[in-house]
mmCIF file of C-alpha atoms in Angstrom:
data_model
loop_
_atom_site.group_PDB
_atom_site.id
_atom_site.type_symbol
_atom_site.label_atom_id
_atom_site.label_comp_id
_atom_site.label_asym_id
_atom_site.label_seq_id
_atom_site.Cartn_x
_atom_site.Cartn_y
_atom_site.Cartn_z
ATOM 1 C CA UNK A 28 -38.990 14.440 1.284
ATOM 2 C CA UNK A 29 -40.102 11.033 0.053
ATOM 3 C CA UNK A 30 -38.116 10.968 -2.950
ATOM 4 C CA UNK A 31 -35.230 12.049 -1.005
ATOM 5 C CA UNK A 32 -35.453 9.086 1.865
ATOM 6 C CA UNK A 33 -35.630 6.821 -0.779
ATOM 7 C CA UNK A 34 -32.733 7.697 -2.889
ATOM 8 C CA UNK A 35 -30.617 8.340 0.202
ATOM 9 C CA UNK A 36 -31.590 4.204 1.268
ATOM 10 C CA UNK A 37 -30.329 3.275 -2.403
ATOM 11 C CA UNK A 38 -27.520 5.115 -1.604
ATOM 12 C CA UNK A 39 -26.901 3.569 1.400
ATOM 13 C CA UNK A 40 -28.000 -0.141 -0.153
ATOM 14 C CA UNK A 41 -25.214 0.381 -2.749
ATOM 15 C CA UNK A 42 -22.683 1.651 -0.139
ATOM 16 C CA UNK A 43 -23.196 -1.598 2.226
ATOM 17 C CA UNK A 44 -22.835 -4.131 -1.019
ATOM 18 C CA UNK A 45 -19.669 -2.466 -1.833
ATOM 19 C CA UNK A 46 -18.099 -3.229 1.369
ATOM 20 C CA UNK A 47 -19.581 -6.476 1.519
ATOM 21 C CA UNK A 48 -16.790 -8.419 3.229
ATOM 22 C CA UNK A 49 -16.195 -12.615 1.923
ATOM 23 C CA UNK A 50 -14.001 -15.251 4.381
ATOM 24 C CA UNK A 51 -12.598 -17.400 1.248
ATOM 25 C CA UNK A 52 -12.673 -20.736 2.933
ATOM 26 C CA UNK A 53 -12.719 -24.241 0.681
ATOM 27 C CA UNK A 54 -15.627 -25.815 2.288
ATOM 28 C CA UNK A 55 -15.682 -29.293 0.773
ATOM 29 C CA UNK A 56 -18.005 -31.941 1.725
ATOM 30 C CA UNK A 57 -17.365 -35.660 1.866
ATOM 31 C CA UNK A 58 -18.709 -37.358 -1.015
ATOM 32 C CA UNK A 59 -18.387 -34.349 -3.494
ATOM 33 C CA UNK A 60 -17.629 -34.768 -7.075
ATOM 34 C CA UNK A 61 -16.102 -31.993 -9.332
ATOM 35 C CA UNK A 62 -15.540 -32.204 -13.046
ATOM 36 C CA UNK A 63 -11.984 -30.327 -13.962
ATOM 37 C CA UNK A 64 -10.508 -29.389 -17.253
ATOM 38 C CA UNK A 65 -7.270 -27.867 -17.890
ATOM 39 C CA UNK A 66 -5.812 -26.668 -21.234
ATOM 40 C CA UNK A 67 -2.517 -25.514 -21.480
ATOM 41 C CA UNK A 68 -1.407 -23.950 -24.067
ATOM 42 C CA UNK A 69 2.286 -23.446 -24.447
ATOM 43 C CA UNK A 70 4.338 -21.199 -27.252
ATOM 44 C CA UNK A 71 8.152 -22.533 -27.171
ATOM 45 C CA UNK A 72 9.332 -19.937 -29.691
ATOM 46 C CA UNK A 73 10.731 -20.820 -33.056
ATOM 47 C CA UNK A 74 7.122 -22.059 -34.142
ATOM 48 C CA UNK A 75 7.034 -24.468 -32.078
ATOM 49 C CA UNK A 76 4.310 -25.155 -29.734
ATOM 50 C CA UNK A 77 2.337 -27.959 -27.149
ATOM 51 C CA UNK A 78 -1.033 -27.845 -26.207
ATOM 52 C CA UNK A 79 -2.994 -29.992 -23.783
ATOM 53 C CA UNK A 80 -6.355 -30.448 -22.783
ATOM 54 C CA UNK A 81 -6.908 -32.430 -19.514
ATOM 55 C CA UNK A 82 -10.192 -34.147 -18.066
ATOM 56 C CA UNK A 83 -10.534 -35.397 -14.726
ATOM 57 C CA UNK A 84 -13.125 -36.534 -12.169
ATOM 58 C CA UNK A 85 -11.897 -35.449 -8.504
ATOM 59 C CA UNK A 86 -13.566 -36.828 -5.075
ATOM 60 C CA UNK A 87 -13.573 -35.643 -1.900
ATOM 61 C CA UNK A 88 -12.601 -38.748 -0.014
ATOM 62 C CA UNK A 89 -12.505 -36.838 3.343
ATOM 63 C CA UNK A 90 -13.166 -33.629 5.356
ATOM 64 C CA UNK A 91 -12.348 -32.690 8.686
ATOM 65 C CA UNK A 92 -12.572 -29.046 10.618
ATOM 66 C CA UNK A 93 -9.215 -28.121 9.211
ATOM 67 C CA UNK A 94 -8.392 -30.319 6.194
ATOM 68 C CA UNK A 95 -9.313 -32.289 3.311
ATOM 69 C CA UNK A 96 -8.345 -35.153 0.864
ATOM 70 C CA UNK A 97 -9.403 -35.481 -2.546
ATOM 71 C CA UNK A 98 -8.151 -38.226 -5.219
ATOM 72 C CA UNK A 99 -8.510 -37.761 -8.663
ATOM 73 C CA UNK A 100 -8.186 -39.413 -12.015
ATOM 74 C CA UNK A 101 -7.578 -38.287 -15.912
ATOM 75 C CA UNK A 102 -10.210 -39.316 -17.637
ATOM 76 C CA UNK A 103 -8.649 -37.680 -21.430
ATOM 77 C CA UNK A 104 -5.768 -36.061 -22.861
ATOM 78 C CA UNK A 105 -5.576 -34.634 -25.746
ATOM 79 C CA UNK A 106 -2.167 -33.294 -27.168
ATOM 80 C CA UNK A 107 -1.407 -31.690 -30.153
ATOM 81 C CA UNK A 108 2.749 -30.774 -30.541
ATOM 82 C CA UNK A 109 4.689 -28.695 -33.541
ATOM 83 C CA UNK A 110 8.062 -28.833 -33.150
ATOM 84 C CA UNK A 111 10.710 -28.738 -35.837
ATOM 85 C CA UNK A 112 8.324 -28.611 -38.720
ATOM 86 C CA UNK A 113 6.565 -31.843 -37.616
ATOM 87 C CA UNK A 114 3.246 -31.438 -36.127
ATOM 88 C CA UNK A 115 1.694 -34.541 -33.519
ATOM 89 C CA UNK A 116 -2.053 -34.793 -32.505
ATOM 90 C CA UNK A 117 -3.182 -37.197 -29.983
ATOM 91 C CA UNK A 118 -6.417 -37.952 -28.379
ATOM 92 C CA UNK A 119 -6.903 -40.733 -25.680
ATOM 93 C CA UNK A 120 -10.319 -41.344 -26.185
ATOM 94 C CA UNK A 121 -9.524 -42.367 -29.977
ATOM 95 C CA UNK A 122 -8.601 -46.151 -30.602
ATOM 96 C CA UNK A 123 -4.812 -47.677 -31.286
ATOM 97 C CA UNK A 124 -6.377 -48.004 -34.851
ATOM 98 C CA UNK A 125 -7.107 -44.286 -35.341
ATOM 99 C CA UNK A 126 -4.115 -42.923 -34.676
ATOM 100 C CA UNK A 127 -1.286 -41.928 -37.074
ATOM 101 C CA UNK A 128 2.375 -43.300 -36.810
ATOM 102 C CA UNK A 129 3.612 -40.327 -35.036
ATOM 103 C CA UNK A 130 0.728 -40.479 -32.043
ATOM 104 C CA UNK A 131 0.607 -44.161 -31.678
ATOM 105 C CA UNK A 132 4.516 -43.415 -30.406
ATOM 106 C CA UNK A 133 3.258 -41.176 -27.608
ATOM 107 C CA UNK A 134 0.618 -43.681 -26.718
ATOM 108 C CA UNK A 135 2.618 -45.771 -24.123
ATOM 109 C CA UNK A 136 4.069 -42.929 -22.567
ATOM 110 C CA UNK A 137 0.734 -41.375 -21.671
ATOM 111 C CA UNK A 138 -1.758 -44.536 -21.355
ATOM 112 C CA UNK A 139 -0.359 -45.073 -17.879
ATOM 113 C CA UNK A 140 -0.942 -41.363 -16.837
ATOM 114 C CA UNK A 141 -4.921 -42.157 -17.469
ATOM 115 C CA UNK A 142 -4.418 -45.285 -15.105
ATOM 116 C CA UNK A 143 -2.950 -42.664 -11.799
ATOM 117 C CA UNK A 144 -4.451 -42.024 -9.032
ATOM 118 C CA UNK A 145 -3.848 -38.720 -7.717
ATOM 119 C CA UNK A 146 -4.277 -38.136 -4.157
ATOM 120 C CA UNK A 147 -4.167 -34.434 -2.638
ATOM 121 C CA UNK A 148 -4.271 -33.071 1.145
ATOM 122 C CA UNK A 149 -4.897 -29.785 1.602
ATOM 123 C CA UNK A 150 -5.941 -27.558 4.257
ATOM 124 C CA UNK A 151 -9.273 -24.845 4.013
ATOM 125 C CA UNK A 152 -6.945 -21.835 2.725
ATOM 126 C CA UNK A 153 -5.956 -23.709 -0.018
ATOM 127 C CA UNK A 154 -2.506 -24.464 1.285
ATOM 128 C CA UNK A 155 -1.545 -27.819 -0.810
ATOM 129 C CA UNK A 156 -0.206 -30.047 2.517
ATOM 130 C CA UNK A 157 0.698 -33.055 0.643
ATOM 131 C CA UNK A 158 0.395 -34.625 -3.254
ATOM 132 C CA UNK A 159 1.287 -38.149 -4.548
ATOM 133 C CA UNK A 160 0.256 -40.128 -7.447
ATOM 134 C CA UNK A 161 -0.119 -44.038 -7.896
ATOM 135 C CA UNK A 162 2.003 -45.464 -8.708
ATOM 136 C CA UNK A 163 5.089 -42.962 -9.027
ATOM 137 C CA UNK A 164 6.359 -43.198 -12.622
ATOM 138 C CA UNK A 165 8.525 -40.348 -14.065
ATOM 139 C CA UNK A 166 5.609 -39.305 -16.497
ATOM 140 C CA UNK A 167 3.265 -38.490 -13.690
ATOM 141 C CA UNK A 168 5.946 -35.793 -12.375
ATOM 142 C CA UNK A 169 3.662 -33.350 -13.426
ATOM 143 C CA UNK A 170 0.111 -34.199 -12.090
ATOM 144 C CA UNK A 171 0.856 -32.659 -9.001
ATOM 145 C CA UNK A 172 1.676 -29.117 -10.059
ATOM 146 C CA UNK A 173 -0.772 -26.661 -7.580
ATOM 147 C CA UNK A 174 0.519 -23.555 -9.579
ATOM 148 C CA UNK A 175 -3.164 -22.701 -10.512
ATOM 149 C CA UNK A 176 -4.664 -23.033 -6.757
ATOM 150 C CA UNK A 177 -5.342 -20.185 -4.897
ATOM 151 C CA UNK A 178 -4.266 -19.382 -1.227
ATOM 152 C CA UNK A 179 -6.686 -17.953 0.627
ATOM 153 C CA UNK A 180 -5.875 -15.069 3.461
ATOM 154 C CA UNK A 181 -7.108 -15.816 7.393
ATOM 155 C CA UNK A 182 -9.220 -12.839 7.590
ATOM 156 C CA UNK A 183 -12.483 -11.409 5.500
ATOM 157 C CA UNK A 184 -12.038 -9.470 1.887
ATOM 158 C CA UNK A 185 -13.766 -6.597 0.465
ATOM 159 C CA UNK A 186 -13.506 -5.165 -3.456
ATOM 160 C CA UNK A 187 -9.715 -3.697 -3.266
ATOM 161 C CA UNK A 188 -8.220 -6.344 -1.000
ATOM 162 C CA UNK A 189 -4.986 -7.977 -1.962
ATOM 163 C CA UNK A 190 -3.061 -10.092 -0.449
ATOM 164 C CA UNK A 191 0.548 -12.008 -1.438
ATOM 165 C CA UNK A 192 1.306 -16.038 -1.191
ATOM 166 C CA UNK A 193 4.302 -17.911 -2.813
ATOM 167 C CA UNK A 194 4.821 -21.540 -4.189
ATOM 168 C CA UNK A 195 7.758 -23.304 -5.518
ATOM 169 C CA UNK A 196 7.198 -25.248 -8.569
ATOM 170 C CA UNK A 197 10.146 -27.473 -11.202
ATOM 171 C CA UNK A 198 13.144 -24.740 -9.357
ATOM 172 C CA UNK A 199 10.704 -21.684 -10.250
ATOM 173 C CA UNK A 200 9.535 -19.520 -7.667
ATOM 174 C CA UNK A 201 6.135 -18.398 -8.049
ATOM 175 C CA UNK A 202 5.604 -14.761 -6.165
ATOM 176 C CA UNK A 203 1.142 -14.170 -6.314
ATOM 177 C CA UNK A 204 -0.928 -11.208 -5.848
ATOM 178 C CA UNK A 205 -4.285 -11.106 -5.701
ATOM 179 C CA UNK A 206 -7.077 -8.550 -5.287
ATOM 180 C CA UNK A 207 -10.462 -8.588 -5.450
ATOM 181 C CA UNK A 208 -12.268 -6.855 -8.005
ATOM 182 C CA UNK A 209 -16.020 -7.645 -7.543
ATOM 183 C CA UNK A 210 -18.314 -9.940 -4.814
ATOM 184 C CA UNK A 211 -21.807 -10.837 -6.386
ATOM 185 C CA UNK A 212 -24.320 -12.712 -4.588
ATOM 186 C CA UNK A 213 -22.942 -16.056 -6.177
ATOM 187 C CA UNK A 214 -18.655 -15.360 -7.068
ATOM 188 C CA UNK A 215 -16.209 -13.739 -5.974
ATOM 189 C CA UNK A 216 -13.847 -12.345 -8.824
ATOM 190 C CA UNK A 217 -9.727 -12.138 -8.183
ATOM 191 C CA UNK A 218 -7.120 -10.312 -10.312
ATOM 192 C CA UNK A 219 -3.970 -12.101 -10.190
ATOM 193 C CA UNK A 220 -0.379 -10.491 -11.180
ATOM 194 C CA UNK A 221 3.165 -11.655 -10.032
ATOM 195 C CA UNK A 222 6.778 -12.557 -10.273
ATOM 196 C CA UNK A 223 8.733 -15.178 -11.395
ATOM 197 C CA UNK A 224 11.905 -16.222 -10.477
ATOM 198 C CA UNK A 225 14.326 -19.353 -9.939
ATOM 199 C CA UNK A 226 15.950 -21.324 -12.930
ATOM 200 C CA UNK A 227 13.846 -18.622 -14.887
ATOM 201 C CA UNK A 228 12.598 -15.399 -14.854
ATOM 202 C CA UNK A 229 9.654 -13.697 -15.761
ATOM 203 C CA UNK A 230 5.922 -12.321 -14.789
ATOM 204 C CA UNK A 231 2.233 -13.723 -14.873
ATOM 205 C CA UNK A 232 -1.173 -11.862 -14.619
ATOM 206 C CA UNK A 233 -4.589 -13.716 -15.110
ATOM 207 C CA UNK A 234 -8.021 -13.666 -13.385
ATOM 208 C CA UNK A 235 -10.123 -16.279 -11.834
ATOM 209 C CA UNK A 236 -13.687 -16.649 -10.418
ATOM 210 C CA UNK A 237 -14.826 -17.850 -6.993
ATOM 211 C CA UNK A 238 -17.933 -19.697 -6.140
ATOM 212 C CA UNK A 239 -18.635 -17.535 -2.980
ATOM 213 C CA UNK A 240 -20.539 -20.299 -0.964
ATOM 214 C CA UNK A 241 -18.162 -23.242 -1.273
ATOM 215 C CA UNK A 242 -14.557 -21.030 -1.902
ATOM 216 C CA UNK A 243 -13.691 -23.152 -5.226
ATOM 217 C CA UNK A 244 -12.294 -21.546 -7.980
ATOM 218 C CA UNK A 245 -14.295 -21.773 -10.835
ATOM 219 C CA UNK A 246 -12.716 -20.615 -13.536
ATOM 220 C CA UNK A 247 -9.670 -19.601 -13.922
ATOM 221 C CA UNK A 248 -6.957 -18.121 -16.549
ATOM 222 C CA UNK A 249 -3.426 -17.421 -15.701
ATOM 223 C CA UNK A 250 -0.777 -16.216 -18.751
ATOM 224 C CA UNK A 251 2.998 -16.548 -17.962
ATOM 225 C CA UNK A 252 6.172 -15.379 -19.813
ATOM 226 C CA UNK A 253 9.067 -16.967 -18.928
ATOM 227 C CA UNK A 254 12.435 -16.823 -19.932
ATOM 228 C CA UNK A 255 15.243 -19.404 -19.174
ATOM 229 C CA UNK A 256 18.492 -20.016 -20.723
ATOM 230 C CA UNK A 257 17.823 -17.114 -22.863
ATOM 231 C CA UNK A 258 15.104 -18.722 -24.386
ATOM 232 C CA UNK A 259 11.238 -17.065 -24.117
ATOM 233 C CA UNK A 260 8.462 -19.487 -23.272
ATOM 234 C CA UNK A 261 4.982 -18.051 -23.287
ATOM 235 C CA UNK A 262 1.986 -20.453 -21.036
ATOM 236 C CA UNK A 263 -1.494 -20.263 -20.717
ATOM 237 C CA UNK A 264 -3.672 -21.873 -18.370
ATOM 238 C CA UNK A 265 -7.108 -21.994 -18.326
ATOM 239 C CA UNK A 266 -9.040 -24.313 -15.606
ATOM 240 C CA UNK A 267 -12.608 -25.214 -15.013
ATOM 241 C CA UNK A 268 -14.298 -26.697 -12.455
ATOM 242 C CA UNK A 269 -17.443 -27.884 -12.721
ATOM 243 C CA UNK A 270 -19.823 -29.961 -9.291
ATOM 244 C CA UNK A 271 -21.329 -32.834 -10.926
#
């Protein structure tokens, strides 16, 4: 009788984690400092590629019941381009001095990006309310792509969840589902799959992790294939977060 009370509360233990229920909530505080690092890694067809690596410091500048704002600044790129049987590698932390011919060209397009100040509003679900950079130039276009952020639905989650959200990015339109494949005491994993469509078409899948006490994203890793114009572009995205 004893072995059987105890093996029916383990049963029951397990059952109750399993449908452990998680409100995904962003819950910043003023003052916080995160460490972020994107690569990108893009495949353009015809051997020819572009990867980047990204560093940045962000800051929450402000939090209210509702909302926050964060500003944030590159810290290093690193780029390393094949195209047309000529291959360019770039790294912002090296000096003028130590670069080839070929990278010291990209220099003054990107040494301004390092100087930008990116300033994002955004609301708990992770609903991106408003992005600018200073100061505007065309090369900082970019900076304020959210296609990696997560939207977070109003009510609790369990392990089989999903749930849908859509962004518009560059005239693509970004269709997300998630669902939620494990809660652990500490993260909260998400797969990811959807639809693109727009000026292109094509389909993404990827997977990302979830600090369960403060609702930020981890890590995450996101694969698209995209085709536009008849051409096939393959992109993959991997972002970390780290509180420092």
């Amino acid at each position: 009788m004893k072995k059987l009370f105890v093996f029916l509360m383990l049963g029951y233990s397990a059952l109750s984690f399993a449908q452990e229920e998680v409100l995904l909530r962003l819950n910043y505080k003023k003052g916080d400092v995160y460490k972020i690092e994107m690569k990108m890694m893009n495949d353009l067809g015809n051997s020819n590629s572009m990867n980047m690596n990204f560093m940045m410091n962000q800051e929450i500048k402000n939090v209210t019941s509702e909302e926050y704002t964060a500003e944030a600044k590159i810290k290093k790129i690193v780029a390393n381009v094949s195209q047309a049987g000529v291959s360019i590698q770039y790294d912002s932390s090296k000096k003028e001095e130590e670069l080839d011919a070929m990278a010291k060209m990209m220099k003054p397009q990107i040494d301004p990006i390092l100087n930008t100040l990116i300033i994002v509003k955004g609301d708990k679900l992770g609903n991106v309310i408003e992005t600018k950079t200073i100061p505007n130039l065309p090369q900082n276009s970019n900076l304020t792509s959210q296609t990696n952020n997560v939207v977070y639905p109003k009510k609790s989650v369990k392990i089989g969840d999903t749930w849908n959200s859509t962004k518009k990015e560059n005239g693509l339109d970004f269709d997300y589902t998630y669902t939620v494949t494990s809660i652990t005491p500490k993260n909260v994993a998400l797969k990811v799959m959807g639809k693109i469509s727009g000026s292109g078409e094509g389909d993404l899948k990827g997977e990302i992790d979830i600090d369960k006490k403060t609702g930020i994203p981890t890590e995450s890793k996101l694969n698209m294939n995209i085709k536009i114009n008849g051409n096939n572009f393959k992109t993959s995205i991997i972002l970390l977060t780290t509180k420092i």
